[in-house]
mmCIF file of C-alpha atoms and ligand atoms in Angstrom:
data_model
loop_
_atom_site.group_PDB
_atom_site.id
_atom_site.type_symbol
_atom_site.label_atom_id
_atom_site.label_comp_id
_atom_site.label_asym_id
_atom_site.label_seq_id
_atom_site.Cartn_x
_atom_site.Cartn_y
_atom_site.Cartn_z
ATOM 1 C CA MET A 1 11.432 -27.459 13.555
ATOM 2 C CA TYR A 2 10.380 -27.189 17.192
ATOM 3 C CA PRO A 3 6.586 -27.481 17.558
ATOM 4 C CA LYS A 4 5.508 -25.605 20.673
ATOM 5 C CA LYS A 5 2.022 -27.134 20.528
ATOM 6 C CA PRO A 6 0.702 -30.487 19.295
ATOM 7 C CA PRO A 7 0.648 -30.301 15.471
ATOM 8 C CA MET A 8 -2.839 -30.250 13.912
ATOM 9 C CA GLY A 9 -3.917 -31.114 10.388
ATOM 10 C CA PHE A 10 -5.212 -33.775 8.053
ATOM 11 C CA ASN A 11 -3.563 -36.952 6.689
ATOM 12 C CA THR A 12 -4.752 -38.961 3.675
ATOM 13 C CA TRP A 13 -4.093 -42.485 4.982
ATOM 14 C CA ASN A 14 -7.119 -43.319 7.151
ATOM 15 C CA THR A 15 -9.730 -42.642 4.495
ATOM 16 C CA PHE A 16 -7.917 -42.641 1.163
ATOM 17 C CA GLY A 17 -5.045 -45.126 1.424
ATOM 18 C CA GLU A 18 -3.646 -45.443 -2.100
ATOM 19 C CA ASN A 19 -6.588 -43.557 -3.666
ATOM 20 C CA ILE A 20 -4.944 -40.154 -3.564
ATOM 21 C CA SER A 21 -4.620 -37.545 -6.304
ATOM 22 C CA ALA A 22 -3.869 -33.889 -6.886
ATOM 23 C CA ASP A 23 -7.594 -33.163 -7.282
ATOM 24 C CA MET A 24 -8.453 -34.893 -4.011
ATOM 25 C CA ILE A 25 -5.714 -32.953 -2.179
ATOM 26 C CA LYS A 26 -6.824 -29.629 -3.651
ATOM 27 C CA GLN A 27 -10.459 -30.311 -2.780
ATOM 28 C CA THR A 28 -9.372 -31.185 0.751
ATOM 29 C CA ALA A 29 -7.424 -27.928 1.000
ATOM 30 C CA ASP A 30 -10.535 -26.038 -0.138
ATOM 31 C CA ALA A 31 -12.676 -27.872 2.412
ATOM 32 C CA MET A 32 -10.236 -27.187 5.253
ATOM 33 C CA VAL A 33 -10.606 -23.480 4.569
ATOM 34 C CA GLU A 34 -14.343 -23.377 3.800
ATOM 35 C CA LYS A 35 -15.375 -25.447 6.812
ATOM 36 C CA GLY A 36 -13.269 -23.387 9.210
ATOM 37 C CA LEU A 37 -10.821 -26.184 9.991
ATOM 38 C CA ARG A 38 -7.783 -24.113 9.036
ATOM 39 C CA ASP A 39 -8.947 -21.243 11.221
ATOM 40 C CA ALA A 40 -9.506 -23.672 14.089
ATOM 41 C CA GLY A 41 -5.812 -24.631 13.853
ATOM 42 C CA TYR A 42 -5.696 -27.607 11.456
ATOM 43 C CA GLU A 43 -2.784 -26.361 9.373
ATOM 44 C CA TYR A 44 -0.923 -29.371 7.939
ATOM 45 C CA LEU A 45 -2.261 -31.210 4.890
ATOM 46 C CA VAL A 46 -0.205 -34.402 4.725
ATOM 47 C CA ILE A 47 0.009 -36.830 1.809
ATOM 48 C CA ASP A 48 0.753 -40.299 3.224
ATOM 49 C CA ASP A 49 2.066 -43.403 1.433
ATOM 50 C CA CYS A 50 1.423 -44.305 -2.259
ATOM 51 C CA TRP A 51 2.176 -40.913 -3.836
ATOM 52 C CA SER A 52 5.178 -41.941 -5.961
ATOM 53 C CA GLU A 53 6.104 -44.210 -8.809
ATOM 54 C CA ARG A 54 7.127 -47.727 -7.803
ATOM 55 C CA GLN A 55 10.807 -47.105 -8.669
ATOM 56 C CA ARG A 56 13.176 -44.183 -8.443
ATOM 57 C CA ASP A 57 14.157 -42.311 -11.593
ATOM 58 C CA PRO A 58 17.095 -44.371 -12.922
ATOM 59 C CA GLU A 59 18.974 -41.252 -14.013
ATOM 60 C CA THR A 60 18.549 -38.862 -11.087
ATOM 61 C CA ASP A 61 17.891 -41.513 -8.413
ATOM 62 C CA ARG A 62 15.099 -39.269 -7.124
ATOM 63 C CA ILE A 63 11.655 -40.438 -6.010
ATOM 64 C CA VAL A 64 9.148 -39.357 -8.663
ATOM 65 C CA PRO A 65 5.481 -38.494 -8.075
ATOM 66 C CA ASP A 66 3.001 -40.850 -9.757
ATOM 67 C CA PRO A 67 2.153 -38.999 -13.014
ATOM 68 C CA VAL A 68 -1.407 -40.312 -13.061
ATOM 69 C CA LYS A 69 -2.191 -39.242 -9.490
ATOM 70 C CA PHE A 70 -0.156 -36.025 -9.639
ATOM 71 C CA PRO A 71 0.046 -35.044 -13.346
ATOM 72 C CA LEU A 72 1.518 -31.594 -12.668
ATOM 73 C CA GLY A 73 3.985 -32.832 -10.050
ATOM 74 C CA MET A 74 4.182 -32.139 -6.323
ATOM 75 C CA LYS A 75 5.237 -28.487 -6.387
ATOM 76 C CA ASP A 76 1.940 -27.646 -8.076
ATOM 77 C CA VAL A 77 -0.004 -29.340 -5.265
ATOM 78 C CA SER A 78 2.181 -27.801 -2.607
ATOM 79 C CA ASP A 79 1.753 -24.309 -4.089
ATOM 80 C CA TYR A 80 -2.020 -24.749 -4.052
ATOM 81 C CA VAL A 81 -1.949 -25.868 -0.413
ATOM 82 C CA HIS A 82 0.263 -22.906 0.547
ATOM 83 C CA GLU A 83 -1.975 -20.447 -1.299
ATOM 84 C CA LYS A 84 -4.808 -21.613 0.918
ATOM 85 C CA GLY A 85 -2.778 -20.669 3.993
ATOM 86 C CA LEU A 86 -2.035 -24.295 4.881
ATOM 87 C CA LYS A 87 1.214 -26.203 5.293
ATOM 88 C CA PHE A 88 2.212 -29.123 3.116
ATOM 89 C CA GLY A 89 3.239 -32.568 4.382
ATOM 90 C CA MET A 90 4.896 -35.520 2.646
ATOM 91 C CA TYR A 91 5.637 -39.130 3.567
ATOM 92 C CA SER A 92 8.625 -41.452 3.290
ATOM 93 C CA CYS A 93 10.184 -44.349 5.141
ATOM 94 C CA ALA A 94 13.460 -45.055 6.958
ATOM 95 C CA GLY A 95 13.638 -48.460 5.252
ATOM 96 C CA VAL A 96 14.339 -49.399 1.644
ATOM 97 C CA ARG A 97 10.629 -49.515 0.749
ATOM 98 C CA THR A 98 7.583 -47.824 2.292
ATOM 99 C CA CYS A 99 4.957 -49.912 4.057
ATOM 100 C CA ALA A 100 2.877 -50.016 0.853
ATOM 101 C CA ASP A 101 5.979 -50.983 -1.196
ATOM 102 C CA TYR A 102 7.058 -47.715 -2.803
ATOM 103 C CA PRO A 103 10.678 -46.439 -2.649
ATOM 104 C CA GLY A 104 11.884 -45.657 0.884
ATOM 105 C CA SER A 105 14.593 -43.177 1.823
ATOM 106 C CA PHE A 106 17.169 -45.582 3.278
ATOM 107 C CA ASP A 107 20.612 -44.493 2.055
ATOM 108 C CA HIS A 108 18.956 -41.649 0.088
ATOM 109 C CA GLU A 109 18.178 -39.407 3.059
ATOM 110 C CA TYR A 110 19.949 -36.249 1.853
ATOM 111 C CA LEU A 111 18.710 -36.540 -1.720
ATOM 112 C CA ASP A 112 15.133 -37.116 -0.593
ATOM 113 C CA ALA A 113 15.214 -34.319 1.984
ATOM 114 C CA LYS A 114 16.291 -32.021 -0.840
ATOM 115 C CA THR A 115 13.469 -33.351 -3.033
ATOM 116 C CA PHE A 116 10.915 -32.676 -0.279
ATOM 117 C CA ALA A 117 12.374 -29.209 0.269
ATOM 118 C CA ASP A 118 12.103 -28.576 -3.500
ATOM 119 C CA TYR A 119 8.427 -29.569 -3.309
ATOM 120 C CA GLY A 120 7.956 -26.978 -0.564
ATOM 121 C CA ALA A 121 7.211 -29.512 2.157
ATOM 122 C CA ASP A 122 6.794 -28.316 5.750
ATOM 123 C CA PHE A 123 6.317 -31.742 7.333
ATOM 124 C CA LEU A 124 7.641 -35.248 6.725
ATOM 125 C CA LYS A 125 6.057 -38.377 8.160
ATOM 126 C CA TYR A 126 8.827 -40.961 8.342
ATOM 127 C CA ASP A 127 7.832 -44.609 8.608
ATOM 128 C CA TYR A 128 9.773 -47.752 9.667
ATOM 129 C CA CYS A 129 8.939 -50.587 7.239
ATOM 130 C CA TYR A 130 11.653 -52.553 5.403
ATOM 131 C CA LYS A 131 14.410 -51.329 7.719
ATOM 132 C CA PRO A 132 17.559 -53.357 7.040
ATOM 133 C CA ARG A 133 17.918 -55.660 10.068
ATOM 134 C CA HIS A 134 21.430 -54.609 11.051
ATOM 135 C CA GLU A 135 20.690 -50.871 10.906
ATOM 136 C CA TYR A 136 20.300 -48.942 14.170
ATOM 137 C CA GLY A 137 16.843 -47.274 14.230
ATOM 138 C CA PRO A 138 17.799 -44.136 16.164
ATOM 139 C CA LEU A 139 20.578 -43.417 13.648
ATOM 140 C CA LEU A 140 18.125 -43.604 10.738
ATOM 141 C CA TYR A 141 15.871 -40.985 12.357
ATOM 142 C CA ARG A 142 18.913 -38.874 13.242
ATOM 143 C CA LYS A 143 20.049 -39.059 9.614
ATOM 144 C CA MET A 144 16.759 -37.855 8.181
ATOM 145 C CA SER A 145 16.535 -35.174 10.859
ATOM 146 C CA MET A 146 19.972 -33.830 9.890
ATOM 147 C CA ALA A 147 19.133 -34.144 6.181
ATOM 148 C CA LEU A 148 15.974 -32.063 6.701
ATOM 149 C CA ARG A 149 17.834 -29.551 8.833
ATOM 150 C CA SER A 150 20.363 -29.025 6.075
ATOM 151 C CA SER A 151 17.749 -28.923 3.283
ATOM 152 C CA GLY A 152 17.157 -25.187 3.414
ATOM 153 C CA ARG A 153 13.521 -25.545 4.577
ATOM 154 C CA ASP A 154 11.975 -25.740 8.002
ATOM 155 C CA ILE A 155 10.455 -29.248 7.898
ATOM 156 C CA LEU A 156 8.841 -30.937 10.895
ATOM 157 C CA LEU A 157 9.973 -34.553 11.238
ATOM 158 C CA SER A 158 7.047 -36.787 12.234
ATOM 159 C CA ALA A 159 8.620 -40.110 13.217
ATOM 160 C CA CYS A 160 6.504 -43.232 12.814
ATOM 161 C CA ASN A 161 8.113 -46.364 14.257
ATOM 162 C CA TRP A 162 4.995 -47.540 16.144
ATOM 163 C CA GLY A 163 6.634 -47.413 19.578
ATOM 164 C CA CYS A 164 9.395 -49.914 18.690
ATOM 165 C CA ASP A 165 12.852 -49.893 20.299
ATOM 166 C CA ASP A 166 11.702 -47.816 23.310
ATOM 167 C CA VAL A 167 11.309 -44.863 20.958
ATOM 168 C CA HIS A 168 10.137 -42.500 23.724
ATOM 169 C CA LYS A 169 13.604 -42.698 25.308
ATOM 170 C CA TRP A 170 15.587 -41.412 22.315
ATOM 171 C CA ILE A 171 13.310 -39.816 19.752
ATOM 172 C CA ARG A 172 13.399 -36.324 21.248
ATOM 173 C CA SER A 173 17.191 -36.299 20.919
ATOM 174 C CA THR A 174 16.963 -36.851 17.144
ATOM 175 C CA GLY A 175 15.200 -33.531 16.598
ATOM 176 C CA ALA A 176 11.834 -35.064 15.604
ATOM 177 C CA GLY A 177 8.769 -32.947 16.418
ATOM 178 C CA MET A 178 6.364 -35.836 17.075
ATOM 179 C CA TYR A 179 6.575 -39.609 17.198
ATOM 180 C CA ARG A 180 4.102 -42.430 16.666
ATOM 181 C CA SER A 181 4.067 -44.611 19.746
ATOM 182 C CA THR A 182 1.620 -47.338 18.720
ATOM 183 C CA GLY A 183 0.518 -49.600 15.887
ATOM 184 C CA ASP A 184 -2.051 -48.434 13.356
ATOM 185 C CA ILE A 185 -5.485 -47.263 14.406
ATOM 186 C CA CYS A 186 -8.664 -48.726 12.846
ATOM 187 C CA ASP A 187 -12.037 -47.090 13.003
ATOM 188 C CA ASN A 188 -13.544 -48.916 15.975
ATOM 189 C CA PHE A 189 -13.835 -48.397 19.734
ATOM 190 C CA VAL A 190 -11.502 -51.202 20.837
ATOM 191 C CA SER A 191 -8.723 -49.972 18.561
ATOM 192 C CA PHE A 192 -8.592 -46.425 19.941
ATOM 193 C CA ARG A 193 -9.235 -47.584 23.515
ATOM 194 C CA ASP A 194 -6.256 -49.967 23.433
ATOM 195 C CA ILE A 195 -3.996 -47.469 21.669
ATOM 196 C CA PHE A 196 -4.777 -44.904 24.326
ATOM 197 C CA LEU A 197 -4.385 -47.261 27.287
ATOM 198 C CA SER A 198 -1.062 -48.570 25.940
ATOM 199 C CA GLN A 199 0.387 -45.074 26.345
ATOM 200 C CA LEU A 200 -0.808 -44.273 29.862
ATOM 201 C CA ASP A 201 2.744 -44.517 31.239
ATOM 202 C CA ASN A 202 4.303 -42.730 28.286
ATOM 203 C CA PHE A 203 2.530 -39.393 28.185
ATOM 204 C CA VAL A 204 5.218 -37.959 30.424
ATOM 205 C CA TYR A 205 7.447 -38.436 27.366
ATOM 206 C CA SER A 206 5.472 -35.836 25.447
ATOM 207 C CA ALA A 207 6.135 -32.130 25.670
ATOM 208 C CA PRO A 208 6.629 -28.983 23.593
ATOM 209 C CA GLY A 209 9.271 -29.840 21.007
ATOM 210 C CA CYS A 210 8.266 -33.493 20.580
ATOM 211 C CA PHE A 211 4.775 -34.880 21.132
ATOM 212 C CA ASN A 212 3.577 -38.470 21.574
ATOM 213 C CA ASP A 213 1.474 -39.228 18.483
ATOM 214 C CA ILE A 214 -1.204 -41.865 19.100
ATOM 215 C CA ASP A 215 -2.114 -41.914 15.394
ATOM 216 C CA MET A 216 -4.446 -40.077 13.098
ATOM 217 C CA LEU A 217 -8.010 -39.601 14.323
ATOM 218 C CA THR A 218 -10.793 -41.772 12.957
ATOM 219 C CA VAL A 219 -13.404 -39.274 14.206
ATOM 220 C CA GLY A 220 -16.096 -38.808 11.546
ATOM 221 C CA MET A 221 -15.110 -41.814 9.409
ATOM 222 C CA TYR A 222 -18.208 -43.884 10.297
ATOM 223 C CA SER A 223 -16.516 -47.053 8.956
ATOM 224 C CA ARG A 224 -15.784 -45.574 5.511
ATOM 225 C CA GLY A 225 -12.361 -45.750 3.886
ATOM 226 C CA ASN A 226 -8.992 -47.416 4.166
ATOM 227 C CA VAL A 227 -8.973 -48.142 7.935
ATOM 228 C CA GLY A 228 -12.781 -48.103 8.052
ATOM 229 C CA SER A 229 -13.466 -51.239 10.160
ATOM 230 C CA THR A 230 -16.836 -51.253 11.963
ATOM 231 C CA GLY A 231 -16.863 -47.517 12.669
ATOM 232 C CA CYS A 232 -17.713 -45.763 15.943
ATOM 233 C CA THR A 233 -20.773 -44.059 17.350
ATOM 234 C CA ASP A 234 -20.801 -40.294 17.851
ATOM 235 C CA THR A 235 -20.408 -40.913 21.583
ATOM 236 C CA GLU A 236 -17.281 -42.961 20.910
ATOM 237 C CA TYR A 237 -15.862 -40.318 18.581
ATOM 238 C CA LYS A 238 -16.456 -37.754 21.316
ATOM 239 C CA LEU A 239 -14.456 -39.961 23.698
ATOM 240 C CA GLN A 240 -11.657 -40.457 21.168
ATOM 241 C CA PHE A 241 -11.326 -36.757 20.449
ATOM 242 C CA SER A 242 -11.444 -35.855 24.159
ATOM 243 C CA LEU A 243 -8.677 -38.356 24.945
ATOM 244 C CA TRP A 244 -6.444 -37.004 22.187
ATOM 245 C CA CYS A 245 -7.081 -33.419 23.344
ATOM 246 C CA MET A 246 -6.535 -34.132 27.016
ATOM 247 C CA PHE A 247 -3.254 -35.946 26.368
ATOM 248 C CA ALA A 248 -1.814 -33.236 24.093
ATOM 249 C CA ALA A 249 -1.631 -35.674 21.184
ATOM 250 C CA PRO A 250 -1.175 -34.337 17.647
ATOM 251 C CA LEU A 251 -4.614 -33.891 16.048
ATOM 252 C CA MET A 252 -4.442 -35.217 12.498
ATOM 253 C CA LEU A 253 -7.911 -35.653 11.025
ATOM 254 C CA GLY A 254 -8.389 -38.870 9.062
ATOM 255 C CA CYS A 255 -11.970 -38.548 7.840
ATOM 256 C CA ASP A 256 -12.919 -37.156 4.430
ATOM 257 C CA VAL A 257 -13.162 -33.498 5.413
ATOM 258 C CA ARG A 258 -14.851 -32.667 2.103
ATOM 259 C CA ASN A 259 -17.944 -34.459 3.423
ATOM 260 C CA ILE A 260 -17.527 -33.904 7.154
ATOM 261 C CA ASN A 261 -20.901 -33.802 8.920
ATOM 262 C CA ASP A 262 -22.055 -31.132 11.368
ATOM 263 C CA VAL A 263 -21.650 -33.304 14.470
ATOM 264 C CA THR A 264 -18.023 -34.098 13.600
ATOM 265 C CA LEU A 265 -17.224 -30.537 12.568
ATOM 266 C CA LYS A 266 -18.623 -29.170 15.812
ATOM 267 C CA LEU A 267 -16.623 -31.697 17.831
ATOM 268 C CA VAL A 268 -13.256 -31.187 16.125
ATOM 269 C CA THR A 269 -13.568 -27.395 16.232
ATOM 270 C CA ASN A 270 -14.728 -27.273 19.884
ATOM 271 C CA LYS A 271 -12.624 -24.371 21.105
ATOM 272 C CA HIS A 272 -12.533 -25.536 24.721
ATOM 273 C CA LEU A 273 -11.192 -28.990 23.812
ATOM 274 C CA LEU A 274 -8.676 -27.455 21.403
ATOM 275 C CA ARG A 275 -7.635 -24.974 24.083
ATOM 276 C CA ILE A 276 -6.823 -27.929 26.358
ATOM 277 C CA ASN A 277 -4.938 -29.762 23.593
ATOM 278 C CA GLN A 278 -2.956 -26.681 22.610
ATOM 279 C CA ASP A 279 -2.106 -25.489 26.123
ATOM 280 C CA GLU A 280 1.229 -23.707 25.850
ATOM 281 C CA GLU A 281 2.845 -25.421 28.819
ATOM 282 C CA GLY A 282 2.058 -28.866 27.406
ATOM 283 C CA ARG A 283 2.055 -30.547 30.815
ATOM 284 C CA PRO A 284 1.047 -34.195 30.923
ATOM 285 C CA PRO A 285 -2.174 -35.208 32.687
ATOM 286 C CA PHE A 286 -2.169 -37.354 35.810
ATOM 287 C CA ILE A 287 -4.632 -40.009 36.896
ATOM 288 C CA ALA A 288 -6.838 -38.274 39.456
ATOM 289 C CA GLN A 289 -8.987 -41.335 40.128
ATOM 290 C CA TYR A 290 -7.847 -44.802 39.231
ATOM 291 C CA GLU A 291 -9.846 -47.991 38.633
ATOM 292 C CA SER A 292 -7.966 -51.287 38.409
ATOM 293 C CA ASP A 293 -8.864 -51.891 34.736
ATOM 294 C CA ASN A 294 -8.406 -48.189 33.811
ATOM 295 C CA TYR A 295 -11.945 -48.284 32.407
ATOM 296 C CA ARG A 296 -13.419 -45.567 34.651
ATOM 297 C CA ASN A 297 -10.420 -43.334 35.276
ATOM 298 C CA VAL A 298 -10.564 -39.608 35.829
ATOM 299 C CA TYR A 299 -7.659 -37.587 34.426
ATOM 300 C CA ALA A 300 -6.565 -34.091 35.380
ATOM 301 C CA ARG A 301 -4.193 -31.700 33.725
ATOM 302 C CA VAL A 302 -2.743 -28.448 35.006
ATOM 303 C CA LEU A 303 -3.202 -25.671 32.434
ATOM 304 C CA SER A 304 -1.170 -22.524 31.895
ATOM 305 C CA ASP A 305 -3.947 -20.206 33.160
ATOM 306 C CA ASN A 306 -4.079 -21.943 36.575
ATOM 307 C CA ARG A 307 -7.195 -23.874 35.655
ATOM 308 C CA LEU A 308 -7.378 -27.644 35.507
ATOM 309 C CA ALA A 309 -8.730 -29.756 32.692
ATOM 310 C CA LEU A 310 -10.667 -32.802 33.932
ATOM 311 C CA LEU A 311 -11.652 -35.828 31.862
ATOM 312 C CA PHE A 312 -14.079 -38.433 33.217
ATOM 313 C CA THR A 313 -14.061 -41.630 31.129
ATOM 314 C CA ASN A 314 -16.228 -44.717 30.836
ATOM 315 C CA PHE A 315 -14.693 -47.457 28.671
ATOM 316 C CA ARG A 316 -17.220 -49.944 30.030
ATOM 317 C CA ASP A 317 -19.996 -51.373 27.893
ATOM 318 C CA GLU A 318 -22.654 -50.171 30.333
ATOM 319 C CA PRO A 319 -23.445 -46.806 31.986
ATOM 320 C CA CYS A 320 -21.597 -46.034 35.203
ATOM 321 C CA ARG A 321 -21.005 -43.380 37.822
ATOM 322 C CA THR A 322 -17.510 -41.895 37.848
ATOM 323 C CA TRP A 323 -16.224 -40.134 40.906
ATOM 324 C CA MET A 324 -13.221 -38.128 42.036
ATOM 325 C CA PRO A 325 -12.450 -36.558 45.425
ATOM 326 C CA LEU A 326 -10.909 -33.068 45.166
ATOM 327 C CA GLU A 327 -8.336 -34.325 47.653
ATOM 328 C CA ASN A 328 -6.768 -36.297 44.746
ATOM 329 C CA LEU A 329 -6.098 -33.036 42.920
ATOM 330 C CA GLY A 330 -4.289 -31.589 45.901
ATOM 331 C CA ILE A 331 -7.318 -29.702 47.285
ATOM 332 C CA PRO A 332 -8.059 -31.029 50.804
ATOM 333 C CA VAL A 333 -11.560 -30.594 52.282
ATOM 334 C CA ASN A 334 -10.468 -28.300 55.109
ATOM 335 C CA VAL A 335 -8.862 -25.484 53.097
ATOM 336 C CA GLY A 336 -12.077 -23.716 52.067
ATOM 337 C CA LYS A 337 -11.686 -24.314 48.348
ATOM 338 C CA GLY A 338 -13.901 -25.853 45.690
ATOM 339 C CA LEU A 339 -13.979 -26.239 41.912
ATOM 340 C CA ARG A 340 -16.069 -24.136 39.538
ATOM 341 C CA LEU A 341 -16.802 -26.442 36.603
ATOM 342 C CA PHE A 342 -17.279 -25.434 32.998
ATOM 343 C CA ASN A 343 -18.516 -28.290 30.825
ATOM 344 C CA ALA A 344 -16.288 -28.106 27.734
ATOM 345 C CA LEU A 345 -18.418 -30.349 25.499
ATOM 346 C CA ALA A 346 -21.757 -28.748 26.414
ATOM 347 C CA GLY A 347 -20.261 -25.243 26.623
ATOM 348 C CA LYS A 348 -21.942 -24.372 29.932
ATOM 349 C CA ASP A 349 -21.186 -23.620 33.573
ATOM 350 C CA GLU A 350 -22.108 -26.279 36.068
ATOM 351 C CA GLY A 351 -21.503 -24.409 39.317
ATOM 352 C CA VAL A 352 -19.145 -25.085 42.208
ATOM 353 C CA ARG A 353 -18.397 -28.537 43.690
ATOM 354 C CA LYS A 354 -16.857 -29.153 47.071
ATOM 355 C CA GLU A 355 -15.185 -32.327 48.314
ATOM 356 C CA SER A 356 -15.832 -34.441 45.232
ATOM 357 C CA VAL A 357 -17.234 -34.557 41.716
ATOM 358 C CA TYR A 358 -19.632 -37.271 40.513
ATOM 359 C CA VAL A 359 -20.437 -37.716 36.845
ATOM 360 C CA ASP A 360 -22.878 -40.271 35.417
ATOM 361 C CA LEU A 361 -21.753 -41.513 32.037
ATOM 362 C CA ASP A 362 -23.272 -43.695 29.345
ATOM 363 C CA ALA A 363 -21.298 -46.623 27.915
ATOM 364 C CA HIS A 364 -18.140 -45.410 26.072
ATOM 365 C CA ASP A 365 -18.928 -41.827 27.051
ATOM 366 C CA CYS A 366 -16.904 -39.068 28.704
ATOM 367 C CA ALA A 367 -17.181 -35.604 30.231
ATOM 368 C CA VAL A 368 -14.605 -32.834 30.003
ATOM 369 C CA TYR A 369 -14.407 -29.835 32.337
ATOM 370 C CA LEU A 370 -12.341 -26.726 32.620
ATOM 371 C CA ALA A 371 -12.127 -26.227 36.384
ATOM 372 C CA GLU A 372 -11.192 -23.158 38.374
ATOM 373 C CA ILE A 373 -10.179 -23.366 42.029
ATOM 374 C CA VAL A 374 -12.423 -20.953 43.997
ATOM 375 C CA ASP A 375 -13.276 -20.122 47.626
ATOM 376 C CA ALA A 376 -16.135 -22.322 48.740
HETATM 377 C C1 GLA B 1 2.278 -47.615 8.354
HETATM 378 C C2 GLA B 1 1.912 -46.391 9.206
HETATM 379 C C3 GLA B 1 0.566 -45.850 8.764
HETATM 380 C C4 GLA B 1 0.583 -45.517 7.284
HETATM 381 C C5 GLA B 1 0.996 -46.746 6.483
HETATM 382 C C6 GLA B 1 1.212 -46.411 5.015
HETATM 383 O O1 GLA B 1 1.445 -48.705 8.612
HETATM 384 O O2 GLA B 1 1.895 -46.723 10.568
HETATM 385 O O3 GLA B 1 0.219 -44.725 9.527
HETATM 386 O O4 GLA B 1 1.476 -44.464 7.060
HETATM 387 O O5 GLA B 1 2.217 -47.295 6.976
HETATM 388 O O6 GLA B 1 1.575 -47.542 4.278
#
């Protein structure tokens, strides 16, 4: 499965952890449709860890869904998700056990790929816990990729080895469609700031076919749930979502979408931000203005319609002025050109700037523009 654009959807882990069930998944599917998330592009509904029994079926050797959480089995849940016009995602692990100590797929890759295909899965998140020491990581991802490719279903492989073993150098060659490049996110500002900054040099290893996944979003969690932590402010969630969009990261919602509030819904369905995230050329951004601690950088990204996306960031704990000369974009002062700015978050035109752009930002705030090069 070759994703042309960063995959979008919802994953159970951030909010629900082990507290998952068929009812909760079906209600989430309903909410994704009713709240307009599906129509905005959030198509995958992914069940993360803790969905199975603790041991494989001794007779068939297959992984078996937990009969209390999923009394009618997985195909029933998958059918419901498909009927809603969504795609269905499952989870397993390259090691012998999953991270939460359920059966992993090590040495069972082809059997499990067939099981997931029988469920009607369209997506498989594939974790890295309990990997036998002597086993070669790239081979384990290659194995599951080949198992999925021979399963009879088109299943996107979402690798999750947290950036270990220089994953960005080999993961694309395995056939995976996205790959986790960092440790787990928690719902607080420092967590998403550090995850993002750790990947500044690695976004060039993200393109149509295989995208750098900086983890599921915590936007809208407000400290509730499995990775709840201290929570973020709405300003911080706006920054998180803008970073993920600007860097063409997969957008997997992690909040409880059944109770999503209006502020969060408006943010995650902002069509200008999603347009940037889903740009068909999938070019990486570059740093258009650099500060030594990376706390006030400006990023720019060339889009397929000849516009530029611009992201002004303030990771500092106090307000600041961010600044970028147009020269840094490749637009010198003496060529008679300027930038017409459209504020993507506010949804309004802000006129033409020549020579440079200044933006005043609150602590942990950002501004995103779609910019057109015009005569000026
Ligand atoms: C790892 C992954 C998480 C989640 C948990 C489940 O920590 O990185 O995203 O899937 O396992 O146990």
